[in-house]
Coordinates of C-alpha atoms and ligand atoms in Angstrom, one line a residue:
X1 CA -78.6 207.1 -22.8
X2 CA -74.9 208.7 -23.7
X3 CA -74.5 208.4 -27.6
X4 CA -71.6 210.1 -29.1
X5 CA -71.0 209.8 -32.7
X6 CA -67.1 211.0 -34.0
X7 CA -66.7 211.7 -37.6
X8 CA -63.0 211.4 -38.8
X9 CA -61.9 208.5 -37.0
X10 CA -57.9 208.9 -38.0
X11 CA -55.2 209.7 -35.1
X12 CA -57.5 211.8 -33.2
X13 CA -61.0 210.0 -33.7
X14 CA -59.3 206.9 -33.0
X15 CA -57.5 207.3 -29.9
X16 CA -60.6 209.7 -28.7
X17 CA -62.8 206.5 -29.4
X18 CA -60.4 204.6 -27.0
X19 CA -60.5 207.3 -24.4
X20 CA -64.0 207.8 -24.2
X21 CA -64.3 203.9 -23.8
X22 CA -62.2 203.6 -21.1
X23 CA -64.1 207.0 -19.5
X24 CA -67.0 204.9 -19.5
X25 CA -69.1 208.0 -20.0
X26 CA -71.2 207.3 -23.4
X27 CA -73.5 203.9 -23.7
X28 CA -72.5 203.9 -27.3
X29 CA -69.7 205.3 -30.1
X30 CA -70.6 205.5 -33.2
X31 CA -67.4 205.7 -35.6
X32 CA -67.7 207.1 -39.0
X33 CA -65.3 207.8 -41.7
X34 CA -65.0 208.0 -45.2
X35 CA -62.4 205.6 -44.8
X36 CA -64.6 202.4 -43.9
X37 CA -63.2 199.6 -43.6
X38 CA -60.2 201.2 -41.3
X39 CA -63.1 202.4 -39.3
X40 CA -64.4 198.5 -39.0
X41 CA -61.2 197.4 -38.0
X42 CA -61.1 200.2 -35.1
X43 CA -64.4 199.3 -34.1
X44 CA -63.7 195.4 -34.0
X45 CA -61.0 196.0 -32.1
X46 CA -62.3 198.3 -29.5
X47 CA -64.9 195.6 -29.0
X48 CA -62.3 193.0 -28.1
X49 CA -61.4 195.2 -25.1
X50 CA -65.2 195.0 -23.8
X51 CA -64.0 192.6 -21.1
X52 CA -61.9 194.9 -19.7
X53 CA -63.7 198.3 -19.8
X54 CA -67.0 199.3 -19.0
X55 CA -69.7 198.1 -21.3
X56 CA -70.6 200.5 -24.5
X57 CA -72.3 199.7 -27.9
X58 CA -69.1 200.7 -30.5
X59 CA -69.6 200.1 -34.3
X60 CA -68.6 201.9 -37.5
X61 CA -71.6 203.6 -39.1
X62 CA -72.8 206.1 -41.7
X63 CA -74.2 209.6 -41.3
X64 CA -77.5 208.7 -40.4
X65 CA -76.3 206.5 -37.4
X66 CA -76.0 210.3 -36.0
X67 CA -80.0 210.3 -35.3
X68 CA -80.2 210.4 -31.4
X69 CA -76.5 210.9 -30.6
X70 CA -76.1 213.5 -28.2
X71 CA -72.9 214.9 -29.4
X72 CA -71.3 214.6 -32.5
X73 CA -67.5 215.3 -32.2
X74 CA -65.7 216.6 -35.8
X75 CA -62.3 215.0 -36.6
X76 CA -62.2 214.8 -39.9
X77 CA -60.0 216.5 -41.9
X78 CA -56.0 216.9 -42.9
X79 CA -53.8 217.9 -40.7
X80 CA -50.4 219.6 -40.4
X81 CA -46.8 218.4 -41.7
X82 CA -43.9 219.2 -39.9
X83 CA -43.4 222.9 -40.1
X84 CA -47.3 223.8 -41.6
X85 CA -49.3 226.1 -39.4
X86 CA -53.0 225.3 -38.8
X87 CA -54.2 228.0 -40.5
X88 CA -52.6 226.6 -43.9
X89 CA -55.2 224.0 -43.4
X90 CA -58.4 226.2 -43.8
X91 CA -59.5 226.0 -47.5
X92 CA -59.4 222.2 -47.4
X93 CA -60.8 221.3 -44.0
X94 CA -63.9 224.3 -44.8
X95 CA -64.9 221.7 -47.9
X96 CA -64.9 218.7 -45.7
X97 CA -66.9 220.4 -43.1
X98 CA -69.4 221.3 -44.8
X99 CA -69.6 218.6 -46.8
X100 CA -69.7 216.8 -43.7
X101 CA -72.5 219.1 -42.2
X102 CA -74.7 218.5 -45.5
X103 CA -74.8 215.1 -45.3
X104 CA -75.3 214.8 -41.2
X105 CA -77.9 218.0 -41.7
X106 CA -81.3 215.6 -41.2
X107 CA -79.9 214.1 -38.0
X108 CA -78.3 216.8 -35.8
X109 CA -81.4 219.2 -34.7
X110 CA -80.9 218.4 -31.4
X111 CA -77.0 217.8 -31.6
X112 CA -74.5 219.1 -29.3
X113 CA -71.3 219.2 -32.3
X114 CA -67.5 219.6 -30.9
X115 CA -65.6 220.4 -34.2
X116 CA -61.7 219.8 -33.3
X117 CA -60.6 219.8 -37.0
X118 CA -58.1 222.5 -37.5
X119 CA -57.9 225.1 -37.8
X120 CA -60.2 224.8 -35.4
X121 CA -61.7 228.3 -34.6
X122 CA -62.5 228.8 -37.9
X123 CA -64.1 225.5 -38.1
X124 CA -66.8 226.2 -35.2
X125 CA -67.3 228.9 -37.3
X126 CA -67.9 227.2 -40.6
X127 CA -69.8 224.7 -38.7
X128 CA -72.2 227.2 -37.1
X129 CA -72.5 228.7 -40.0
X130 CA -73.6 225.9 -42.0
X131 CA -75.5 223.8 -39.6
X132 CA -77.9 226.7 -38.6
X133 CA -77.5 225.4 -34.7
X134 CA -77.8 227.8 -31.5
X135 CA -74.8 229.3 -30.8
X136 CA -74.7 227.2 -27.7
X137 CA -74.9 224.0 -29.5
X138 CA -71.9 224.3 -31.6
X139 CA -68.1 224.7 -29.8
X140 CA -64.9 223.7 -30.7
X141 CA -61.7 222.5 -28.9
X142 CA -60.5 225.4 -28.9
X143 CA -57.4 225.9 -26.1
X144 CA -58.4 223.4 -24.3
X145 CA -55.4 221.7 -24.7
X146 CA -53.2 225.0 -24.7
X147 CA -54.4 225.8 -21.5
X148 CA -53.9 222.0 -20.6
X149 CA -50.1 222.5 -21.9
X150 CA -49.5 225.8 -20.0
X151 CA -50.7 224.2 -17.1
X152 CA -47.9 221.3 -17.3
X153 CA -45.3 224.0 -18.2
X154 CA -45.8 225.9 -15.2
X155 CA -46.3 222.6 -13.0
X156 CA -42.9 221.3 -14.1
X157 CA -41.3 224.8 -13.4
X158 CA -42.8 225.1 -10.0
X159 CA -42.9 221.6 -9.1
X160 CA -46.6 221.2 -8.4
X161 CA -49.7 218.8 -9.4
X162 CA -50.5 220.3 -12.4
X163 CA -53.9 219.6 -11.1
X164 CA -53.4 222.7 -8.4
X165 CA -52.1 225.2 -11.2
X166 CA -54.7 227.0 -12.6
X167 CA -54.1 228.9 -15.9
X168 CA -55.8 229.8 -19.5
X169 CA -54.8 230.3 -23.4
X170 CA -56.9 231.8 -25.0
X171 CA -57.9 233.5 -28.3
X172 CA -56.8 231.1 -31.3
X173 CA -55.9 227.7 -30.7
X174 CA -52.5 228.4 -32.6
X175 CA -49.7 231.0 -33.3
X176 CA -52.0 234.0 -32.2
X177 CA -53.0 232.5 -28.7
X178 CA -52.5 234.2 -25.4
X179 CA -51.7 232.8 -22.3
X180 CA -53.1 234.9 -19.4
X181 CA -50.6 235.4 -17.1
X182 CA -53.0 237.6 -14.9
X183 CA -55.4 234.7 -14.0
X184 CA -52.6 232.2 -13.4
X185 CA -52.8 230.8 -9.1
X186 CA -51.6 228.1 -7.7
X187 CA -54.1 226.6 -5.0
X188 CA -56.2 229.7 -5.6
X189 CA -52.8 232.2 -4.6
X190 CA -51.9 233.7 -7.2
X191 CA -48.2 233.5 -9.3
X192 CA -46.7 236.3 -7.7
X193 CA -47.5 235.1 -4.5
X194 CA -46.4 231.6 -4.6
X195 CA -42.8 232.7 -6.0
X196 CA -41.9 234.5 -3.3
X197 CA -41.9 231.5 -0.9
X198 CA -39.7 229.2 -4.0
X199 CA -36.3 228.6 -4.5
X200 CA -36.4 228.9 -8.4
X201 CA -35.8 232.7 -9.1
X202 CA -38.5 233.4 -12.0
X203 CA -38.1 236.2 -14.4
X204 CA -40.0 237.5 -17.2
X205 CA -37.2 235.8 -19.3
X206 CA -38.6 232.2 -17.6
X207 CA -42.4 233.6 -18.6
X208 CA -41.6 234.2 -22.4
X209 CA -39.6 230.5 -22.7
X210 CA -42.8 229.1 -21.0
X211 CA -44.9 230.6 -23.4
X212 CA -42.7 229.3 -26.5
X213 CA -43.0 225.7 -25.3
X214 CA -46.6 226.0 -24.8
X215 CA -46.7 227.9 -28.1
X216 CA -44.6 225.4 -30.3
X217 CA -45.4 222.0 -28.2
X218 CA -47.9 220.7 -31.4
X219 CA -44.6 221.4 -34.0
X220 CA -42.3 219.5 -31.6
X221 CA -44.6 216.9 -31.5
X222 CA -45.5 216.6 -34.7
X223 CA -41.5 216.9 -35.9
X224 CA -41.1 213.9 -33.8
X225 CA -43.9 211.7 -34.0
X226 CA -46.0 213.1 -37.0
X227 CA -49.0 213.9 -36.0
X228 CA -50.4 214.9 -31.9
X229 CA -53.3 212.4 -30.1
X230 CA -53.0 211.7 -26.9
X231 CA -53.1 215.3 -25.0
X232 CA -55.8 216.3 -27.2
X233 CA -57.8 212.9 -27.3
X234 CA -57.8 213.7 -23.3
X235 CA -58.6 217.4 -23.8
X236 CA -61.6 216.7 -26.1
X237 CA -62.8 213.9 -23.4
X238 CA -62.9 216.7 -20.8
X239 CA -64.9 218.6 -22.5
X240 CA -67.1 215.6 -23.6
X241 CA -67.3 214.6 -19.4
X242 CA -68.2 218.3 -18.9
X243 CA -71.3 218.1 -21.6
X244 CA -72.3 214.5 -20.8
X245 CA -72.3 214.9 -17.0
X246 CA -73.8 218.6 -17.0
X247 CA -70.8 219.5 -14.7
X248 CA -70.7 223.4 -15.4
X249 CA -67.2 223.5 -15.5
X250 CA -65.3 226.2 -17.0
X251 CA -62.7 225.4 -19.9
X252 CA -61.6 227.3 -22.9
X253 CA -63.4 226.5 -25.9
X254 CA -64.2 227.7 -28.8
X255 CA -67.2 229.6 -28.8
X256 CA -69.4 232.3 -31.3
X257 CA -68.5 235.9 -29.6
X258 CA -71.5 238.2 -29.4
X259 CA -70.0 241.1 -27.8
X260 CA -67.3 239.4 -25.2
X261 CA -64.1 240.8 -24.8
X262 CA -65.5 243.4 -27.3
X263 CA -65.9 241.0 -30.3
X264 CA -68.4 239.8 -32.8
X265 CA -69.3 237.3 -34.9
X266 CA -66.3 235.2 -34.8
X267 CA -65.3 232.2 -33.0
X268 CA -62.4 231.8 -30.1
X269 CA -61.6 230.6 -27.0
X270 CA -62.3 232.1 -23.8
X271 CA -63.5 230.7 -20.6
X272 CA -67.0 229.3 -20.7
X273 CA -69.0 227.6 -18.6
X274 CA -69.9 224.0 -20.2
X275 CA -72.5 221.8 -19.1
X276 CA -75.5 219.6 -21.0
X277 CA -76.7 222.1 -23.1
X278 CA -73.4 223.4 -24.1
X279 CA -72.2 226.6 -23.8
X280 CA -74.0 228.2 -20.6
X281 CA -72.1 231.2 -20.4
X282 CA -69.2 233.2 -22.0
X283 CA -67.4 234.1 -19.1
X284 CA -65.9 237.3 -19.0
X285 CA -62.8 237.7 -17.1
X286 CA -60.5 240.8 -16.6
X287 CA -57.3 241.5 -18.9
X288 CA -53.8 242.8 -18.6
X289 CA -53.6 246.0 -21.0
X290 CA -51.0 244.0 -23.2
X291 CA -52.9 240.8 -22.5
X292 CA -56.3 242.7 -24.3
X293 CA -53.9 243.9 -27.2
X294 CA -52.8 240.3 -27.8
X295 CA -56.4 239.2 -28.2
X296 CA -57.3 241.7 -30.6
X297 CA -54.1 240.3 -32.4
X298 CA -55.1 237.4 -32.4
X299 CA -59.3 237.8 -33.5
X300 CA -57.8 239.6 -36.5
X301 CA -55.8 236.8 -37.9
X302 CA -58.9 235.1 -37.0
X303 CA -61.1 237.4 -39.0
X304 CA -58.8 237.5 -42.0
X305 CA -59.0 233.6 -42.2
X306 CA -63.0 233.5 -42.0
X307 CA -62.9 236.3 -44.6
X308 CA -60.6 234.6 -47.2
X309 CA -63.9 231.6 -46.9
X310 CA -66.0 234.3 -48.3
X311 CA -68.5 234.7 -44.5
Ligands
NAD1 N1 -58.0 220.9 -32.1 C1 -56.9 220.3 -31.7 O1 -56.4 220.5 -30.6 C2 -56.2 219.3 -32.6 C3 -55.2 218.5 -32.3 C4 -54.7 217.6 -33.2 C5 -55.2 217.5 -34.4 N2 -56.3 218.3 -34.8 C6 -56.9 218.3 -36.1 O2 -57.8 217.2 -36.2 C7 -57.9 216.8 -37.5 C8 -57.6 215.3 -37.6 O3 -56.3 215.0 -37.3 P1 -55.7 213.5 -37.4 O4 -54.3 213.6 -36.9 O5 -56.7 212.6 -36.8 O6 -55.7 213.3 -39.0 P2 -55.8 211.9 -39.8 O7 -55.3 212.2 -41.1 O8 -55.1 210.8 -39.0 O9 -57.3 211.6 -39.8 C9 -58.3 212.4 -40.5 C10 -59.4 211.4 -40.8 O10 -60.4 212.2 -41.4 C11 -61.0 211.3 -42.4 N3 -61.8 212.1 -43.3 C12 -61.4 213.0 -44.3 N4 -62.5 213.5 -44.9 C13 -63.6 213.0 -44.3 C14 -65.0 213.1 -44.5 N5 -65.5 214.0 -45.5 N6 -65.8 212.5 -43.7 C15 -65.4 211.6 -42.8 N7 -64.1 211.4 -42.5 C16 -63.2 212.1 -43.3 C17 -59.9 210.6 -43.0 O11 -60.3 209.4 -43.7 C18 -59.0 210.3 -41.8 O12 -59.4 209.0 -41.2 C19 -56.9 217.6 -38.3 O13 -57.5 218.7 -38.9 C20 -55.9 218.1 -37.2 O14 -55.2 219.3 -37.6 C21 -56.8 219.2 -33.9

């Protein structure tokens, strides 16, 4: 049976917790945090919705209360103030993670862990790192929810389901990501295509402000709200449907390269192919020239980062 155990249960734990009991996809949700009596109240209060969703065991637990849980999500951690970049983040959110992975070491073996603590590529990596997993067992976020954000961009631009718009960030789930303009099709016809029969007259101009609201959505949000859940919370569900339902479906997380896209021994997004035993494949699509520049960009801000931890 489905148990999922989510460490950090603050803005993101939280409303994650609440999405994956309405999903109705795990039979129990374990909620830990060093904050624990928060995490009680979270718990009690997720139980008083029982009538109305369906049923799952939810409690507030310790470490060990990760034995048998089939995936362990990572939330923990701090997160950005208005105007901090994810990467400022790394030197704190390394400790708690593998403080984090000491403690939950005994109980994980045969673990799927989804880190989401930014920033959050080099937080697969530290979790990989100190876990000892498979490769496959250990992914993160990643641009998931980029991808999910360029999507509604270019559904609101075209004036389509976002559901029938099918595009991908990838590289760093932050400043350094790429959007793939090459891949993106509406319906399976591609961009180029589908603009000539539209009334909106698209230029690279309309590309490049697309690609700043996908780029800065998190700082808007978190200027105006604080902090980001809700898209996220979703984004991390789809991935946890994908792994829990052993869907094979293809999203872009964050995943240890071992030769894709020409790079090694770091982690980034780029499609894979999900399904119960994590990371099936690292799929390998084709790149624009500048879109293959971009990446390499992008791995070596990643590379720095995971260099200034001392790996
Ligand atoms: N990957 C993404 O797309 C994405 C999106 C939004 C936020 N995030 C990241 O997720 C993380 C959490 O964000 P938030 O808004 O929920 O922050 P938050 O401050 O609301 O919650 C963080 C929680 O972690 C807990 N915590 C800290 N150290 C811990 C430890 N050692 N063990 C257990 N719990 C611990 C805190 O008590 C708190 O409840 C941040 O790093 C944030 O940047 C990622």
């Amino acid at each position: 049976m489905p148990k999922v155990a989510i460490i950090g249960v603050g803005d993101v734990g939280a409303t994650l917790a609440y999405t994956l009991q309405l999903s109705g996809l795990a039979t129990e949700i374990v909620l830990i945090d060093v904050d624990k009596e928060r995490t009680s109240g979270h718990a009690l209060d997720m139980n008083h919705g029982l009538f109305f969703t369906p049923p799952v065991k939810i409690y507030a637990g310790d470490y060990s209360d990760c034995q048998g849980a089939k995936i362990i999500v990572i939330a923990a951690g701090s997160r950005q103030k208005p105007g901090e970049t994810r990467l400022e983040l790394v030197q704190r959110n390394a400790g708690i993670c593998n403080s984090i992975i000491n403690q939950v070491a005994p109980y994980i073996k045969k673990a799927i862990l989804l880190v989401t603590t930014n920033p959050v590529d080099v937080m697969t990596y530290v979790v990989l790192k100190s876990s000892g997993l498979k490769s496959g067992q250990v992914l993160g976020s990643g641009t998931v929810l980029d991808s999910a954000r360029f999507r509604y961009s270019l559904s609101q631009r075209c004036g389509v389901d976002a559901r029938n718009v099918h595009a991908y960030a990838i590289g760093e789930h932050g400043d350094s990501e790429v959007l793939l303009w090459s891949l993106v099709n509406i319906s399976g016809i591609p961009l180029e295509s589908f603009c000539k029969g539209c009334r909106h007259k698209c230029t690279l101009e309309t590309h490049s402000q697309i690609e700043e609201a996908v780029k800065k959505s998190a700082y808007h949000i978190i200027e105006a709200k604080g902090f980001t859940n809700y898209g996220v919370s979703l984004a991390i569900s789809r991935i946890l449907r994908a792994l829990l339902r052993d869907e094979h479906s293809v999203l872009t997380v964050s995943t240890l390269l071992n030769g894709e896209y020409g790079f090694q021994d770091l982690c980034l997004s780029v499609p894979c192919m999900i399904s119960t035993n994590g990371i099936e494949r690292v799929i390998e699509a084709s790149l624009f020239a500048g879109e293959s520049a971009a990446l390499q960009k992008s791995t070596d801000v990643l590379r720095s980062v995971i260099k200034s931890l001392g790996y």
